[in-house]
mmCIF file of N, CA and C in Angstrom:
data_model
loop_
_atom_site.group_PDB
_atom_site.id
_atom_site.type_symbol
_atom_site.label_atom_id
_atom_site.label_comp_id
_atom_site.label_asym_id
_atom_site.label_seq_id
_atom_site.Cartn_x
_atom_site.Cartn_y
_atom_site.Cartn_z
ATOM 1 N N MET A 228 1.044 -1.237 -0.068
ATOM 2 C CA MET A 228 -0.290 -0.093 -0.294
ATOM 3 C C MET A 228 0.916 1.568 0.109
ATOM 4 N N ARG A 229 1.766 1.161 0.789
ATOM 5 C CA ARG A 229 2.648 2.270 0.974
ATOM 6 C C ARG A 229 3.481 2.742 -0.558
ATOM 7 N N GLN A 230 3.929 1.473 -0.693
ATOM 8 C CA GLN A 230 4.777 1.464 -2.110
ATOM 9 C C GLN A 230 3.643 2.281 -3.404
ATOM 10 N N ILE A 231 2.824 1.498 -2.887
ATOM 11 C CA ILE A 231 1.456 2.237 -4.450
ATOM 12 C C ILE A 231 1.304 3.810 -3.754
ATOM 13 N N VAL A 232 1.022 3.799 -3.175
ATOM 14 C CA VAL A 232 0.931 5.468 -2.970
ATOM 15 C C VAL A 232 2.377 6.560 -3.457
ATOM 16 N N LEU A 233 3.984 5.894 -2.803
ATOM 17 C CA LEU A 233 4.629 6.522 -3.086
ATOM 18 C C LEU A 233 4.883 6.979 -4.562
ATOM 19 N N SER A 234 5.043 5.605 -5.435
ATOM 20 C CA SER A 234 5.425 5.377 -6.288
ATOM 21 C C SER A 234 4.181 6.743 -7.520
ATOM 22 N N THR A 235 2.835 6.773 -6.445
ATOM 23 C CA THR A 235 1.746 7.423 -7.210
ATOM 24 C C THR A 235 2.429 8.964 -7.009
ATOM 25 N N VAL A 236 3.004 9.265 -5.745
ATOM 26 C CA VAL A 236 3.178 10.781 -5.954
ATOM 27 C C VAL A 236 4.220 11.226 -6.643
ATOM 28 N N ALA A 237 5.520 10.083 -6.682
ATOM 29 C CA ALA A 237 6.381 10.397 -7.757
ATOM 30 C C ALA A 237 6.220 10.186 -9.358
ATOM 31 N N VAL A 238 5.465 9.634 -9.678
ATOM 32 C CA VAL A 238 4.913 9.925 -11.152
ATOM 33 C C VAL A 238 4.051 11.098 -11.510
ATOM 34 N N ALA A 239 3.355 11.925 -10.547
ATOM 35 C CA ALA A 239 2.683 12.860 -10.229
ATOM 36 C C ALA A 239 3.805 14.129 -10.134
ATOM 37 N N LEU A 240 5.058 13.831 -9.469
ATOM 38 C CA LEU A 240 5.561 15.065 -9.540
ATOM 39 C C LEU A 240 6.566 15.019 -10.872
ATOM 40 N N ILE A 241 7.162 13.547 -11.441
ATOM 41 C CA ILE A 241 7.662 13.862 -12.483
ATOM 42 C C ILE A 241 6.874 14.502 -13.503
ATOM 43 N N ALA A 242 5.549 14.331 -14.034
ATOM 44 C CA ALA A 242 5.380 14.797 -14.446
ATOM 45 C C ALA A 242 5.037 16.066 -14.655
ATOM 46 N N ALA A 243 4.661 16.238 -13.176
ATOM 47 C CA ALA A 243 4.584 17.605 -13.543
ATOM 48 C C ALA A 243 6.166 18.985 -13.793
ATOM 49 N N SER A 244 6.953 18.574 -12.958
ATOM 50 C CA SER A 244 8.048 18.909 -14.103
ATOM 51 C C SER A 244 8.265 18.998 -15.317
ATOM 52 N N ALA A 245 8.386 17.889 -15.710
ATOM 53 C CA ALA A 245 8.351 17.778 -17.244
ATOM 54 C C ALA A 245 7.462 18.906 -17.891
ATOM 55 N N SER A 246 6.493 18.660 -17.701
ATOM 56 C CA SER A 246 5.469 19.744 -18.325
ATOM 57 C C SER A 246 5.351 21.524 -17.721
ATOM 58 N N GLN A 247 6.368 21.434 -16.729
ATOM 59 C CA GLN A 247 6.988 23.124 -16.494
ATOM 60 C C GLN A 247 7.868 23.088 -17.155
ATOM 61 N N ALA A 248 9.089 22.054 -17.422
ATOM 62 C CA ALA A 248 9.903 22.641 -18.038
ATOM 63 C C ALA A 248 9.630 22.612 -19.886
ATOM 64 N N LEU A 249 8.796 21.876 -20.474
ATOM 65 C CA LEU A 249 8.282 21.989 -21.366
ATOM 66 C C LEU A 249 8.058 23.556 -21.655
ATOM 67 N N ALA A 250 7.114 23.938 -20.782
ATOM 68 C CA ALA A 250 6.121 25.409 -20.835
ATOM 69 C C ALA A 250 7.612 26.443 -20.762
ATOM 70 N N ALA A 251 8.614 26.406 -19.866
ATOM 71 C CA ALA A 251 9.581 27.128 -19.956
ATOM 72 C C ALA A 251 10.373 26.795 -20.933
ATOM 73 N N GLU A 252 10.500 26.054 -21.472
ATOM 74 C CA GLU A 252 11.224 25.730 -22.546
ATOM 75 C C GLU A 252 11.044 26.762 -23.676
ATOM 76 N N ALA A 253 8.962 26.204 -24.010
ATOM 77 C CA ALA A 253 8.438 27.124 -24.980
ATOM 78 C C ALA A 253 8.166 28.627 -24.981
ATOM 79 N N LEU A 254 8.057 28.799 -23.866
ATOM 80 C CA LEU A 254 8.338 30.556 -23.119
ATOM 81 C C LEU A 254 9.730 30.982 -23.369
ATOM 82 N N ALA A 255 10.698 30.417 -23.478
ATOM 83 C CA ALA A 255 12.232 30.974 -24.071
ATOM 84 C C ALA A 255 12.165 31.059 -24.984
ATOM 85 N N ALA A 256 11.471 30.017 -25.968
ATOM 86 C CA ALA A 256 11.743 29.352 -27.531
ATOM 87 C C ALA A 256 11.169 31.210 -28.439
ATOM 88 N N GLY A 257 9.997 31.390 -27.366
ATOM 89 C CA GLY A 257 9.132 32.117 -27.931
ATOM 90 C C GLY A 257 10.235 34.200 -27.738
ATOM 91 N N ALA A 258 10.434 33.930 -27.098
ATOM 92 C CA ALA A 258 11.321 35.192 -26.303
ATOM 93 C C ALA A 258 12.831 35.563 -27.211
ATOM 94 N N GLN A 259 13.241 34.257 -27.650
ATOM 95 C CA GLN A 259 13.736 34.856 -28.437
ATOM 96 C C GLN A 259 13.923 34.574 -30.100
ATOM 97 N N SER A 260 12.372 34.808 -30.397
ATOM 98 C CA SER A 260 12.320 34.928 -31.791
ATOM 99 C C SER A 260 11.514 36.432 -31.605
ATOM 100 N N ARG A 261 11.084 36.846 -30.891
ATOM 101 C CA ARG A 261 10.826 38.643 -30.824
ATOM 102 C C ARG A 261 11.765 38.830 -29.792
ATOM 103 N N PRO A 262 12.560 39.983 -30.382
ATOM 104 C CA PRO A 262 13.101 41.129 -29.717
ATOM 105 C C PRO A 262 12.807 42.163 -28.990
ATOM 106 N N HIS A 263 13.181 42.035 -27.907
ATOM 107 C CA HIS A 263 12.681 43.097 -26.555
ATOM 108 C C HIS A 263 12.991 44.784 -27.683
ATOM 109 N N VAL A 264 12.382 45.514 -27.870
ATOM 110 C CA VAL A 264 12.869 47.001 -28.089
ATOM 111 C C VAL A 264 12.143 48.072 -26.964
ATOM 112 N N ARG A 265 13.352 48.631 -26.387
ATOM 113 C CA ARG A 265 13.024 49.462 -25.582
ATOM 114 C C ARG A 265 12.955 50.748 -25.924
ATOM 115 N N LYS A 266 11.837 51.675 -24.784
ATOM 116 C CA LYS A 266 11.195 52.936 -25.636
ATOM 117 C C LYS A 266 12.254 53.651 -25.283
ATOM 118 N N ASP A 267 12.284 54.646 -25.762
ATOM 119 C CA ASP A 267 13.128 55.937 -25.547
ATOM 120 C C ASP A 267 12.687 56.415 -24.408
ATOM 121 N N SER A 268 13.817 56.580 -23.491
ATOM 122 C CA SER A 268 14.294 56.692 -21.843
ATOM 123 C C SER A 268 14.537 57.887 -21.647
ATOM 124 N N ALA A 269 14.784 59.303 -23.160
ATOM 125 C CA ALA A 269 14.347 60.393 -22.096
ATOM 126 C C ALA A 269 13.111 60.760 -21.666
ATOM 127 N N VAL A 270 13.701 61.877 -20.678
ATOM 128 C CA VAL A 270 12.879 62.525 -19.549
ATOM 129 C C VAL A 270 12.417 63.634 -20.476
ATOM 130 N N SER A 271 11.048 63.803 -20.688
ATOM 131 C CA SER A 271 10.732 64.983 -20.729
ATOM 132 C C SER A 271 11.297 66.376 -19.542
ATOM 133 N N ASP A 272 10.989 67.681 -20.287
ATOM 134 C CA ASP A 272 11.331 68.632 -20.121
ATOM 135 C C ASP A 272 10.472 69.213 -18.646
ATOM 136 N N GLN A 273 8.864 68.689 -18.696
ATOM 137 C CA GLN A 273 7.676 68.629 -17.989
ATOM 138 C C GLN A 273 8.319 67.927 -16.434
ATOM 139 N N THR A 274 8.841 66.381 -17.096
ATOM 140 C CA THR A 274 8.962 65.881 -15.561
ATOM 141 C C THR A 274 10.243 66.277 -14.733
ATOM 142 N N ARG A 275 11.213 66.798 -15.619
ATOM 143 C CA ARG A 275 12.179 66.768 -14.856
ATOM 144 C C ARG A 275 11.848 68.087 -14.365
ATOM 145 N N LYS A 276 11.080 69.604 -14.674
ATOM 146 C CA LYS A 276 10.588 70.231 -13.928
ATOM 147 C C LYS A 276 10.031 70.300 -12.711
ATOM 148 N N ALA A 277 8.972 68.948 -12.765
ATOM 149 C CA ALA A 277 8.261 68.694 -11.626
ATOM 150 C C ALA A 277 8.972 68.246 -11.311
ATOM 151 N N ARG A 278 10.407 67.443 -11.023
ATOM 152 C CA ARG A 278 11.078 66.924 -10.166
ATOM 153 C C ARG A 278 11.860 67.696 -9.445
ATOM 154 N N ASP A 279 12.139 68.831 -9.896
ATOM 155 C CA ASP A 279 12.976 69.602 -9.628
ATOM 156 C C ASP A 279 12.025 70.360 -8.521
ATOM 157 N N ALA A 280 10.741 70.477 -9.134
ATOM 158 C CA ALA A 280 9.366 71.516 -7.843
ATOM 159 C C ALA A 280 9.457 71.186 -6.712
ATOM 160 N N VAL A 281 9.424 69.750 -6.520
ATOM 161 C CA VAL A 281 9.602 68.924 -5.174
ATOM 162 C C VAL A 281 10.264 69.517 -3.920
ATOM 163 N N ASN A 282 9.854 69.995 -2.821
ATOM 164 C CA ASN A 282 10.776 70.392 -1.774
ATOM 165 C C ASN A 282 11.843 69.558 -1.253
ATOM 166 N N GLN A 283 12.825 70.110 -1.313
ATOM 167 C CA GLN A 283 13.756 69.601 -0.593
ATOM 168 C C GLN A 283 14.305 69.386 0.276
ATOM 169 N N PRO A 284 14.652 68.592 1.853
ATOM 170 C CA PRO A 284 14.473 68.667 3.109
ATOM 171 C C PRO A 284 15.432 70.267 3.394
ATOM 172 N N SER A 285 15.125 70.773 4.312
ATOM 173 C CA SER A 285 16.269 71.757 4.466
ATOM 174 C C SER A 285 17.420 71.533 5.361
ATOM 175 N N GLN A 286 18.274 71.848 5.273
ATOM 176 C CA GLN A 286 19.536 71.851 6.031
ATOM 177 C C GLN A 286 20.008 72.498 7.114
ATOM 178 N N PRO A 287 20.069 71.893 8.468
ATOM 179 C CA PRO A 287 20.475 72.957 9.110
ATOM 180 C C PRO A 287 21.239 74.032 8.926
ATOM 181 N N ALA A 288 21.392 75.168 10.028
ATOM 182 C CA ALA A 288 22.490 76.575 9.775
ATOM 183 C C ALA A 288 23.510 75.810 9.618
ATOM 184 N N TRP A 289 23.885 74.818 11.374
ATOM 185 C CA TRP A 289 25.056 74.510 11.768
ATOM 186 C C TRP A 289 25.533 72.942 11.088
ATOM 187 N N GLN A 290 26.567 72.856 10.933
ATOM 188 C CA GLN A 290 26.602 71.458 10.954
ATOM 189 C C GLN A 290 26.901 70.323 11.922
ATOM 190 N N TYR A 291 25.423 69.785 12.120
ATOM 191 C CA TYR A 291 25.961 68.799 13.166
ATOM 192 C C TYR A 291 26.858 67.970 13.467
ATOM 193 N N PRO A 292 27.713 67.869 14.494
ATOM 194 C CA PRO A 292 29.082 67.196 14.746
ATOM 195 C C PRO A 292 29.099 65.295 14.986
ATOM 196 N N GLY A 293 27.680 65.232 15.811
ATOM 197 C CA GLY A 293 27.578 64.234 16.368
ATOM 198 C C GLY A 293 27.695 64.434 17.750
ATOM 199 N N TRP A 294 27.723 63.109 18.711
ATOM 200 C CA TRP A 294 28.120 63.199 19.847
ATOM 201 C C TRP A 294 29.413 63.409 20.056
ATOM 202 N N SER A 295 29.961 63.636 19.472
ATOM 203 C CA SER A 295 31.615 63.748 20.626
ATOM 204 C C SER A 295 31.460 65.378 21.094
ATOM 205 N N ALA A 296 32.547 64.835 22.296
ATOM 206 C CA ALA A 296 32.452 65.970 23.361
ATOM 207 C C ALA A 296 33.401 67.563 22.697
ATOM 208 N N PRO A 297 33.406 68.320 22.805
ATOM 209 C CA PRO A 297 33.853 69.487 22.498
ATOM 210 C C PRO A 297 35.211 69.768 23.178
ATOM 211 N N ALA A 298 35.986 70.160 22.170
ATOM 212 C CA ALA A 298 37.662 69.919 22.563
ATOM 213 C C ALA A 298 37.767 70.544 23.337
ATOM 214 N N GLY A 299 38.887 70.240 24.237
ATOM 215 C CA GLY A 299 39.563 71.132 25.697
ATOM 216 C C GLY A 299 38.727 71.143 26.951
ATOM 217 N N GLY A 300 37.607 69.889 26.447
ATOM 218 C CA GLY A 300 36.642 70.272 27.949
ATOM 219 C C GLY A 300 36.784 68.980 28.749
#
C-alpha cells in the first residue's frame, strides 16, 4: 500500500516537472524570436521640472558634529 502511494506521488511529481520544463522551454523559444525593443528613455522637460519643484529637505544652519565632546573640555 505504501509503495503504491509513493510511486503515485513520484509519477505525479515527474509529470508536473516535465510539463513545467516544456512550458519554460516554449516560453524561452518565443522570447528569442521577438527581441525586446526599449522605448526612448529620455525624460521630458515637464517631468524634469516637476522633479525639481519637489521641496528638498532643509539643511540646518550649522553642521551637527555628532555625539563627540567639545575640544578642550
